[in-house]
Structures are given as C-alpha cells and as structure tokens.
Amino acid sequence: YRYSLVMITIDDKTYTKEDLDDAQIVQVERVNALQAELNHLQMRAQELNILISAYANAIKEGFTEEE
C-alpha cells in the first residue's frame, strides 16, 4: 500500500479521493496515522538499541578496567 491524503495505491492501482467513499477515506486517514506511528516507533527502537549498546559497552569497559 502507498497512500497520501488525496490518493492511495493498492495492488499497483491508484485511487484518488474522488474514487473513495466516506468510510474508505476514514480508513485511508487511519492507515496514514498508523504508518506515522509505526515510523515513530521504529525510530524509537533504533534509539533504544543504541542506548542498550552503549550501556553494554560501558559494562564491558568496567571489566577491562578491573583486570
């Protein structure tokens, strides 16, 4: 699926807002909102993985300093 506020592409066929009924327009808007949320969560997951790696490296460096 690819979509914007005025059109959506499903199975390589593009539909404009005029092709959609009110319920479909609401569904496209919901898909847009969910995609934005998913993008945010993916970015947050990347940030958390960087932090986890930094903490793991700090733990590992702590063992090196003790030796």
PDB file of N, CA, C and O in Angstrom:
ATOM      1  N   TYR A   1       0.833  -1.186   0.000  1.00  0.00           N
ATOM      2  CA  TYR A   1       0.000   0.000   0.000  1.00  0.00           C
ATOM      3  C   TYR A   1       0.876   1.247   0.000  1.00  0.00           C
ATOM      4  O   TYR A   1       1.847   1.320   0.729  1.00  0.00           O
ATOM      5  N   ARG A   2       0.530   2.228  -0.809  1.00  0.00           N
ATOM      6  CA  ARG A   2       1.124   3.556  -0.762  1.00  0.00           C
ATOM      7  C   ARG A   2      -0.037   4.528  -0.743  1.00  0.00           C
ATOM      8  O   ARG A   2      -1.026   4.350  -1.438  1.00  0.00           O
ATOM      9  N   TYR A   3       0.109   5.593   0.052  1.00  0.00           N
ATOM     10  CA  TYR A   3      -1.022   6.487   0.197  1.00  0.00           C
ATOM     11  C   TYR A   3      -0.576   7.891   0.532  1.00  0.00           C
ATOM     12  O   TYR A   3       0.523   8.136   0.979  1.00  0.00           O
ATOM     13  N   SER A   4      -1.436   8.819   0.300  1.00  0.00           N
ATOM     14  CA  SER A   4      -1.265  10.200   0.708  1.00  0.00           C
ATOM     15  C   SER A   4      -2.658  10.708   1.064  1.00  0.00           C
ATOM     16  O   SER A   4      -3.612   9.953   1.031  1.00  0.00           O
ATOM     17  N   LEU A   5      -2.759  11.973   1.345  1.00  0.00           N
ATOM     18  CA  LEU A   5      -4.067  12.495   1.730  1.00  0.00           C
ATOM     19  C   LEU A   5      -5.061  12.481   0.574  1.00  0.00           C
ATOM     20  O   LEU A   5      -6.256  12.440   0.778  1.00  0.00           O
ATOM     21  N   VAL A   6      -4.587  12.505  -0.667  1.00  0.00           N
ATOM     22  CA  VAL A   6      -5.501  12.605  -1.798  1.00  0.00           C
ATOM     23  C   VAL A   6      -5.585  11.326  -2.618  1.00  0.00           C
ATOM     24  O   VAL A   6      -6.429  11.217  -3.487  1.00  0.00           O
ATOM     25  N   MET A   7      -4.702  10.360  -2.376  1.00  0.00           N
ATOM     26  CA  MET A   7      -4.774   9.128  -3.159  1.00  0.00           C
ATOM     27  C   MET A   7      -4.185   7.968  -2.377  1.00  0.00           C
ATOM     28  O   MET A   7      -3.479   8.150  -1.403  1.00  0.00           O
ATOM     29  N   ILE A   8      -4.518   6.772  -2.828  1.00  0.00           N
ATOM     30  CA  ILE A   8      -3.974   5.552  -2.246  1.00  0.00           C
ATOM     31  C   ILE A   8      -3.691   4.584  -3.393  1.00  0.00           C
ATOM     32  O   ILE A   8      -4.454   4.534  -4.364  1.00  0.00           O
ATOM     33  N   THR A   9      -2.590   3.859  -3.284  1.00  0.00           N
ATOM     34  CA  THR A   9      -2.247   2.855  -4.287  1.00  0.00           C
ATOM     35  C   THR A   9      -2.321   1.488  -3.624  1.00  0.00           C
ATOM     36  O   THR A   9      -1.657   1.248  -2.618  1.00  0.00           O
ATOM     37  N   ILE A  10      -3.150   0.610  -4.186  1.00  0.00           N
ATOM     38  CA  ILE A  10      -3.325  -0.756  -3.697  1.00  0.00           C
ATOM     39  C   ILE A  10      -3.157  -1.684  -4.889  1.00  0.00           C
ATOM     40  O   ILE A  10      -3.826  -1.512  -5.913  1.00  0.00           O
ATOM     41  N   ASP A  11      -2.253  -2.650  -4.742  1.00  0.00           N
ATOM     42  CA  ASP A  11      -2.009  -3.609  -5.823  1.00  0.00           C
ATOM     43  C   ASP A  11      -1.732  -2.897  -7.149  1.00  0.00           C
ATOM     44  O   ASP A  11      -2.293  -3.235  -8.197  1.00  0.00           O
ATOM     45  N   ASP A  12      -0.867  -1.881  -7.079  1.00  0.00           N
ATOM     46  CA  ASP A  12      -0.433  -1.117  -8.261  1.00  0.00           C
ATOM     47  C   ASP A  12      -1.546  -0.338  -8.950  1.00  0.00           C
ATOM     48  O   ASP A  12      -1.392   0.107 -10.078  1.00  0.00           O
ATOM     49  N   LYS A  13      -2.673  -0.164  -8.304  1.00  0.00           N
ATOM     50  CA  LYS A  13      -3.746   0.664  -8.857  1.00  0.00           C
ATOM     51  C   LYS A  13      -3.951   1.852  -7.925  1.00  0.00           C
ATOM     52  O   LYS A  13      -4.125   1.677  -6.724  1.00  0.00           O
ATOM     53  N   THR A  14      -3.902   3.050  -8.513  1.00  0.00           N
ATOM     54  CA  THR A  14      -4.020   4.267  -7.722  1.00  0.00           C
ATOM     55  C   THR A  14      -5.453   4.780  -7.762  1.00  0.00           C
ATOM     56  O   THR A  14      -6.071   4.856  -8.817  1.00  0.00           O
ATOM     57  N   TYR A  15      -5.956   5.121  -6.573  1.00  0.00           N
ATOM     58  CA  TYR A  15      -7.294   5.675  -6.425  1.00  0.00           C
ATOM     59  C   TYR A  15      -7.166   7.082  -5.863  1.00  0.00           C
ATOM     60  O   TYR A  15      -6.373   7.330  -4.957  1.00  0.00           O
ATOM     61  N   THR A  16      -7.950   8.005  -6.394  1.00  0.00           N
ATOM     62  CA  THR A  16      -7.967   9.355  -5.852  1.00  0.00           C
ATOM     63  C   THR A  16      -9.063   9.446  -4.798  1.00  0.00           C
ATOM     64  O   THR A  16      -9.898   8.536  -4.664  1.00  0.00           O
ATOM     65  N   LYS A  17      -9.081  10.554  -4.098  1.00  0.00           N
ATOM     66  CA  LYS A  17     -10.085  10.742  -3.062  1.00  0.00           C
ATOM     67  C   LYS A  17     -11.496  10.644  -3.644  1.00  0.00           C
ATOM     68  O   LYS A  17     -12.400  10.128  -2.996  1.00  0.00           O
ATOM     69  N   GLU A  18     -11.642  11.086  -4.875  1.00  0.00           N
ATOM     70  CA  GLU A  18     -12.957  11.046  -5.520  1.00  0.00           C
ATOM     71  C   GLU A  18     -13.438   9.616  -5.772  1.00  0.00           C
ATOM     72  O   GLU A  18     -14.638   9.372  -5.915  1.00  0.00           O
ATOM     73  N   ASP A  19     -12.513   8.661  -5.845  1.00  0.00           N
ATOM     74  CA  ASP A  19     -12.876   7.254  -6.057  1.00  0.00           C
ATOM     75  C   ASP A  19     -13.358   6.574  -4.782  1.00  0.00           C
ATOM     76  O   ASP A  19     -13.904   5.466  -4.843  1.00  0.00           O
ATOM     77  N   LEU A  20     -13.144   7.210  -3.651  1.00  0.00           N
ATOM     78  CA  LEU A  20     -13.401   6.581  -2.356  1.00  0.00           C
ATOM     79  C   LEU A  20     -14.685   7.099  -1.738  1.00  0.00           C
ATOM     80  O   LEU A  20     -15.041   8.271  -1.884  1.00  0.00           O
ATOM     81  N   ASP A  21     -15.349   6.225  -0.986  1.00  0.00           N
ATOM     82  CA  ASP A  21     -16.498   6.693  -0.220  1.00  0.00           C
ATOM     83  C   ASP A  21     -16.013   7.216   1.130  1.00  0.00           C
ATOM     84  O   ASP A  21     -14.824   7.139   1.455  1.00  0.00           O
ATOM     85  N   ASP A  22     -16.916   7.750   1.912  1.00  0.00           N
ATOM     86  CA  ASP A  22     -16.531   8.364   3.187  1.00  0.00           C
ATOM     87  C   ASP A  22     -15.836   7.381   4.122  1.00  0.00           C
ATOM     88  O   ASP A  22     -14.856   7.726   4.785  1.00  0.00           O
ATOM     89  N   ALA A  23     -16.326   6.146   4.170  1.00  0.00           N
ATOM     90  CA  ALA A  23     -15.715   5.137   5.049  1.00  0.00           C
ATOM     91  C   ALA A  23     -14.291   4.826   4.591  1.00  0.00           C
ATOM     92  O   ALA A  23     -13.387   4.681   5.423  1.00  0.00           O
ATOM     93  N   GLN A  24     -14.077   4.738   3.294  1.00  0.00           N
ATOM     94  CA  GLN A  24     -12.739   4.454   2.781  1.00  0.00           C
ATOM     95  C   GLN A  24     -11.782   5.609   3.051  1.00  0.00           C
ATOM     96  O   GLN A  24     -10.612   5.389   3.355  1.00  0.00           O
ATOM     97  N   ILE A  25     -12.281   6.833   2.949  1.00  0.00           N
ATOM     98  CA  ILE A  25     -11.444   7.999   3.253  1.00  0.00           C
ATOM     99  C   ILE A  25     -10.996   7.951   4.712  1.00  0.00           C
ATOM    100  O   ILE A  25      -9.824   8.185   5.024  1.00  0.00           O
ATOM    101  N   VAL A  26     -11.911   7.617   5.611  1.00  0.00           N
ATOM    102  CA  VAL A  26     -11.564   7.485   7.027  1.00  0.00           C
ATOM    103  C   VAL A  26     -10.526   6.389   7.209  1.00  0.00           C
ATOM    104  O   VAL A  26      -9.566   6.537   7.974  1.00  0.00           O
ATOM    105  N   GLN A  27     -10.675   5.286   6.491  1.00  0.00           N
ATOM    106  CA  GLN A  27      -9.712   4.188   6.594  1.00  0.00           C
ATOM    107  C   GLN A  27      -8.339   4.605   6.080  1.00  0.00           C
ATOM    108  O   GLN A  27      -7.313   4.270   6.690  1.00  0.00           O
ATOM    109  N   VAL A  28      -8.284   5.353   4.986  1.00  0.00           N
ATOM    110  CA  VAL A  28      -7.006   5.848   4.470  1.00  0.00           C
ATOM    111  C   VAL A  28      -6.356   6.772   5.493  1.00  0.00           C
ATOM    112  O   VAL A  28      -5.153   6.676   5.765  1.00  0.00           O
ATOM    113  N   GLU A  29      -7.138   7.655   6.095  1.00  0.00           N
ATOM    114  CA  GLU A  29      -6.601   8.555   7.119  1.00  0.00           C
ATOM    115  C   GLU A  29      -6.060   7.759   8.303  1.00  0.00           C
ATOM    116  O   GLU A  29      -5.024   8.091   8.868  1.00  0.00           O
ATOM    117  N   ARG A  30      -6.751   6.695   8.667  1.00  0.00           N
ATOM    118  CA  ARG A  30      -6.296   5.850   9.783  1.00  0.00           C
ATOM    119  C   ARG A  30      -5.004   5.136   9.415  1.00  0.00           C
ATOM    120  O   ARG A  30      -4.086   5.039  10.233  1.00  0.00           O
ATOM    121  N   VAL A  31      -4.924   4.627   8.186  1.00  0.00           N
ATOM    122  CA  VAL A  31      -3.691   3.990   7.724  1.00  0.00           C
ATOM    123  C   VAL A  31      -2.540   4.994   7.781  1.00  0.00           C
ATOM    124  O   VAL A  31      -1.438   4.669   8.227  1.00  0.00           O
ATOM    125  N   ASN A  32      -2.781   6.228   7.339  1.00  0.00           N
ATOM    126  CA  ASN A  32      -1.745   7.261   7.404  1.00  0.00           C
ATOM    127  C   ASN A  32      -1.279   7.481   8.840  1.00  0.00           C
ATOM    128  O   ASN A  32      -0.083   7.574   9.110  1.00  0.00           O
ATOM    129  N   ALA A  33      -2.220   7.570   9.767  1.00  0.00           N
ATOM    130  CA  ALA A  33      -1.877   7.787  11.171  1.00  0.00           C
ATOM    131  C   ALA A  33      -1.093   6.600  11.731  1.00  0.00           C
ATOM    132  O   ALA A  33      -0.112   6.781  12.453  1.00  0.00           O
ATOM    133  N   LEU A  34      -1.516   5.392  11.390  1.00  0.00           N
ATOM    134  CA  LEU A  34      -0.817   4.197  11.869  1.00  0.00           C
ATOM    135  C   LEU A  34       0.587   4.110  11.288  1.00  0.00           C
ATOM    136  O   LEU A  34       1.541   3.733  11.985  1.00  0.00           O
ATOM    137  N   GLN A  35       0.750   4.476  10.018  1.00  0.00           N
ATOM    138  CA  GLN A  35       2.073   4.457   9.397  1.00  0.00           C
ATOM    139  C   GLN A  35       2.997   5.466  10.073  1.00  0.00           C
ATOM    140  O   GLN A  35       4.162   5.170  10.329  1.00  0.00           O
ATOM    141  N   ALA A  36       2.472   6.646  10.386  1.00  0.00           N
ATOM    142  CA  ALA A  36       3.267   7.648  11.083  1.00  0.00           C
ATOM    143  C   ALA A  36       3.678   7.142  12.465  1.00  0.00           C
ATOM    144  O   ALA A  36       4.826   7.320  12.892  1.00  0.00           O
ATOM    145  N   GLU A  37       2.761   6.495  13.168  1.00  0.00           N
ATOM    146  CA  GLU A  37       3.068   5.931  14.483  1.00  0.00           C
ATOM    147  C   GLU A  37       4.116   4.833  14.370  1.00  0.00           C
ATOM    148  O   GLU A  37       5.053   4.769  15.178  1.00  0.00           O
ATOM    149  N   LEU A  38       3.989   3.972  13.365  1.00  0.00           N
ATOM    150  CA  LEU A  38       4.961   2.902  13.158  1.00  0.00           C
ATOM    151  C   LEU A  38       6.342   3.480  12.868  1.00  0.00           C
ATOM    152  O   LEU A  38       7.348   3.008  13.415  1.00  0.00           O
ATOM    153  N   ASN A  39       6.414   4.502  12.025  1.00  0.00           N
ATOM    154  CA  ASN A  39       7.693   5.153  11.737  1.00  0.00           C
ATOM    155  C   ASN A  39       8.319   5.704  13.006  1.00  0.00           C
ATOM    156  O   ASN A  39       9.525   5.565  13.236  1.00  0.00           O
ATOM    157  N   HIS A  40       7.496   6.334  13.855  1.00  0.00           N
ATOM    158  CA  HIS A  40       7.984   6.870  15.128  1.00  0.00           C
ATOM    159  C   HIS A  40       8.514   5.742  16.015  1.00  0.00           C
ATOM    160  O   HIS A  40       9.587   5.868  16.620  1.00  0.00           O
ATOM    161  N   LEU A  41       7.774   4.641  16.098  1.00  0.00           N
ATOM    162  CA  LEU A  41       8.193   3.522  16.942  1.00  0.00           C
ATOM    163  C   LEU A  41       9.471   2.871  16.417  1.00  0.00           C
ATOM    164  O   LEU A  41      10.338   2.465  17.205  1.00  0.00           O
ATOM    165  N   GLN A  42       9.620   2.797  15.096  1.00  0.00           N
ATOM    166  CA  GLN A  42      10.844   2.236  14.531  1.00  0.00           C
ATOM    167  C   GLN A  42      12.043   3.114  14.860  1.00  0.00           C
ATOM    168  O   GLN A  42      13.116   2.610  15.205  1.00  0.00           O
ATOM    169  N   MET A  43      11.856   4.437  14.767  1.00  0.00           N
ATOM    170  CA  MET A  43      12.928   5.357  15.124  1.00  0.00           C
ATOM    171  C   MET A  43      13.262   5.224  16.615  1.00  0.00           C
ATOM    172  O   MET A  43      14.427   5.194  17.004  1.00  0.00           O
ATOM    173  N   ARG A  44      12.253   5.111  17.439  1.00  0.00           N
ATOM    174  CA  ARG A  44      12.467   4.954  18.888  1.00  0.00           C
ATOM    175  C   ARG A  44      13.200   3.644  19.186  1.00  0.00           C
ATOM    176  O   ARG A  44      14.084   3.607  20.042  1.00  0.00           O
ATOM    177  N   ALA A  45      12.854   2.568  18.476  1.00  0.00           N
ATOM    178  CA  ALA A  45      13.526   1.285  18.663  1.00  0.00           C
ATOM    179  C   ALA A  45      15.006   1.407  18.310  1.00  0.00           C
ATOM    180  O   ALA A  45      15.868   0.858  19.016  1.00  0.00           O
ATOM    181  N   GLN A  46      15.314   2.126  17.233  1.00  0.00           N
ATOM    182  CA  GLN A  46      16.714   2.329  16.865  1.00  0.00           C
ATOM    183  C   GLN A  46      17.461   3.088  17.962  1.00  0.00           C
ATOM    184  O   GLN A  46      18.590   2.745  18.313  1.00  0.00           O
ATOM    185  N   GLU A  47      16.819   4.111  18.496  1.00  0.00           N
ATOM    186  CA  GLU A  47      17.429   4.881  19.590  1.00  0.00           C
ATOM    187  C   GLU A  47      17.668   4.006  20.815  1.00  0.00           C
ATOM    188  O   GLU A  47      18.721   4.079  21.446  1.00  0.00           O
ATOM    189  N   LEU A  48      16.696   3.173  21.154  1.00  0.00           N
ATOM    190  CA  LEU A  48      16.844   2.296  22.316  1.00  0.00           C
ATOM    191  C   LEU A  48      17.959   1.279  22.100  1.00  0.00           C
ATOM    192  O   LEU A  48      18.722   0.983  23.030  1.00  0.00           O
ATOM    193  N   ASN A  49      18.090   0.753  20.885  1.00  0.00           N
ATOM    194  CA  ASN A  49      19.170  -0.185  20.594  1.00  0.00           C
ATOM    195  C   ASN A  49      20.533   0.479  20.737  1.00  0.00           C
ATOM    196  O   ASN A  49      21.481  -0.147  21.222  1.00  0.00           O
ATOM    197  N   ILE A  50      20.643   1.741  20.349  1.00  0.00           N
ATOM    198  CA  ILE A  50      21.900   2.472  20.524  1.00  0.00           C
ATOM    199  C   ILE A  50      22.207   2.630  22.010  1.00  0.00           C
ATOM    200  O   ILE A  50      23.350   2.428  22.443  1.00  0.00           O
ATOM    201  N   LEU A  51      21.211   2.971  22.797  1.00  0.00           N
ATOM    202  CA  LEU A  51      21.421   3.107  24.242  1.00  0.00           C
ATOM    203  C   LEU A  51      21.802   1.781  24.887  1.00  0.00           C
ATOM    204  O   LEU A  51      22.694   1.723  25.743  1.00  0.00           O
ATOM    205  N   ILE A  52      21.137   0.715  24.492  1.00  0.00           N
ATOM    206  CA  ILE A  52      21.470  -0.611  25.033  1.00  0.00           C
ATOM    207  C   ILE A  52      22.913  -0.957  24.706  1.00  0.00           C
ATOM    208  O   ILE A  52      23.662  -1.440  25.565  1.00  0.00           O
ATOM    209  N   SER A  53      23.325  -0.698  23.491  1.00  0.00           N
ATOM    210  CA  SER A  53      24.701  -0.969  23.082  1.00  0.00           C
ATOM    211  C   SER A  53      25.684  -0.137  23.891  1.00  0.00           C
ATOM    212  O   SER A  53      26.731  -0.633  24.325  1.00  0.00           O
ATOM    213  N   ALA A  54      25.367   1.123  24.126  1.00  0.00           N
ATOM    214  CA  ALA A  54      26.250   1.990  24.913  1.00  0.00           C
ATOM    215  C   ALA A  54      26.392   1.474  26.341  1.00  0.00           C
ATOM    216  O   ALA A  54      27.505   1.445  26.891  1.00  0.00           O
ATOM    217  N   TYR A  55      25.290   1.066  26.951  1.00  0.00           N
ATOM    218  CA  TYR A  55      25.361   0.513  28.313  1.00  0.00           C
ATOM    219  C   TYR A  55      26.146  -0.795  28.334  1.00  0.00           C
ATOM    220  O   TYR A  55      26.935  -1.040  29.246  1.00  0.00           O
ATOM    221  N   ALA A  56      25.928  -1.649  27.338  1.00  0.00           N
ATOM    222  CA  ALA A  56      26.671  -2.908  27.276  1.00  0.00           C
ATOM    223  C   ALA A  56      28.168  -2.640  27.135  1.00  0.00           C
ATOM    224  O   ALA A  56      28.993  -3.300  27.788  1.00  0.00           O
ATOM    225  N   ASN A  57      28.534  -1.659  26.320  1.00  0.00           N
ATOM    226  CA  ASN A  57      29.947  -1.303  26.169  1.00  0.00           C
ATOM    227  C   ASN A  57      30.523  -0.760  27.474  1.00  0.00           C
ATOM    228  O   ASN A  57      31.662  -1.061  27.830  1.00  0.00           O
ATOM    229  N   ALA A  58      29.739   0.024  28.199  1.00  0.00           N
ATOM    230  CA  ALA A  58      30.194   0.551  29.481  1.00  0.00           C
ATOM    231  C   ALA A  58      30.426  -0.575  30.483  1.00  0.00           C
ATOM    232  O   ALA A  58      31.403  -0.565  31.235  1.00  0.00           O
ATOM    233  N   ILE A  59      29.559  -1.565  30.479  1.00  0.00           N
ATOM    234  CA  ILE A  59      29.728  -2.727  31.360  1.00  0.00           C
ATOM    235  C   ILE A  59      31.006  -3.463  30.988  1.00  0.00           C
ATOM    236  O   ILE A  59      31.815  -3.818  31.848  1.00  0.00           O
ATOM    237  N   LYS A  60      31.203  -3.684  29.694  1.00  0.00           N
ATOM    238  CA  LYS A  60      32.387  -4.390  29.223  1.00  0.00           C
ATOM    239  C   LYS A  60      33.650  -3.615  29.581  1.00  0.00           C
ATOM    240  O   LYS A  60      34.653  -4.212  30.032  1.00  0.00           O
ATOM    241  N   GLU A  61      33.646  -2.303  29.428  1.00  0.00           N
ATOM    242  CA  GLU A  61      34.812  -1.492  29.787  1.00  0.00           C
ATOM    243  C   GLU A  61      35.090  -1.554  31.275  1.00  0.00           C
ATOM    244  O   GLU A  61      36.241  -1.512  31.707  1.00  0.00           O
ATOM    245  N   GLY A  62      34.044  -1.683  32.084  1.00  0.00           N
ATOM    246  CA  GLY A  62      34.224  -1.805  33.523  1.00  0.00           C
ATOM    247  C   GLY A  62      35.000  -3.067  33.881  1.00  0.00           C
ATOM    248  O   GLY A  62      35.830  -3.058  34.777  1.00  0.00           O
ATOM    249  N   PHE A  63      34.760  -4.161  33.173  1.00  0.00           N
ATOM    250  CA  PHE A  63      35.517  -5.384  33.415  1.00  0.00           C
ATOM    251  C   PHE A  63      36.969  -5.217  32.990  1.00  0.00           C
ATOM    252  O   PHE A  63      37.868  -5.688  33.664  1.00  0.00           O
ATOM    253  N   THR A  64      37.220  -4.531  31.898  1.00  0.00           N
ATOM    254  CA  THR A  64      38.582  -4.318  31.407  1.00  0.00           C
ATOM    255  C   THR A  64      39.381  -3.498  32.404  1.00  0.00           C
ATOM    256  O   THR A  64      40.549  -3.769  32.643  1.00  0.00           O
ATOM    257  N   GLU A  65      38.756  -2.489  33.007  1.00  0.00           N
ATOM    258  CA  GLU A  65      39.458  -1.633  33.970  1.00  0.00           C
ATOM    259  C   GLU A  65      39.842  -2.405  35.221  1.00  0.00           C
ATOM    260  O   GLU A  65      40.839  -2.096  35.860  1.00  0.00           O
ATOM    261  N   GLU A  66      39.053  -3.397  35.616  1.00  0.00           N
ATOM    262  CA  GLU A  66      39.312  -4.165  36.836  1.00  0.00           C
ATOM    263  C   GLU A  66      40.469  -5.133  36.661  1.00  0.00           C
ATOM    264  O   GLU A  66      41.097  -5.526  37.624  1.00  0.00           O
ATOM    265  N   GLU A  67      40.743  -5.532  35.424  1.00  0.00           N
ATOM    266  CA  GLU A  67      41.786  -6.554  35.185  1.00  0.00           C
ATOM    267  C   GLU A  67      43.156  -5.997  35.276  1.00  0.00           C
ATOM    268  O   GLU A  67      43.582  -4.991  35.416  1.00  0.00           O
TER     269      GLU A  67
END
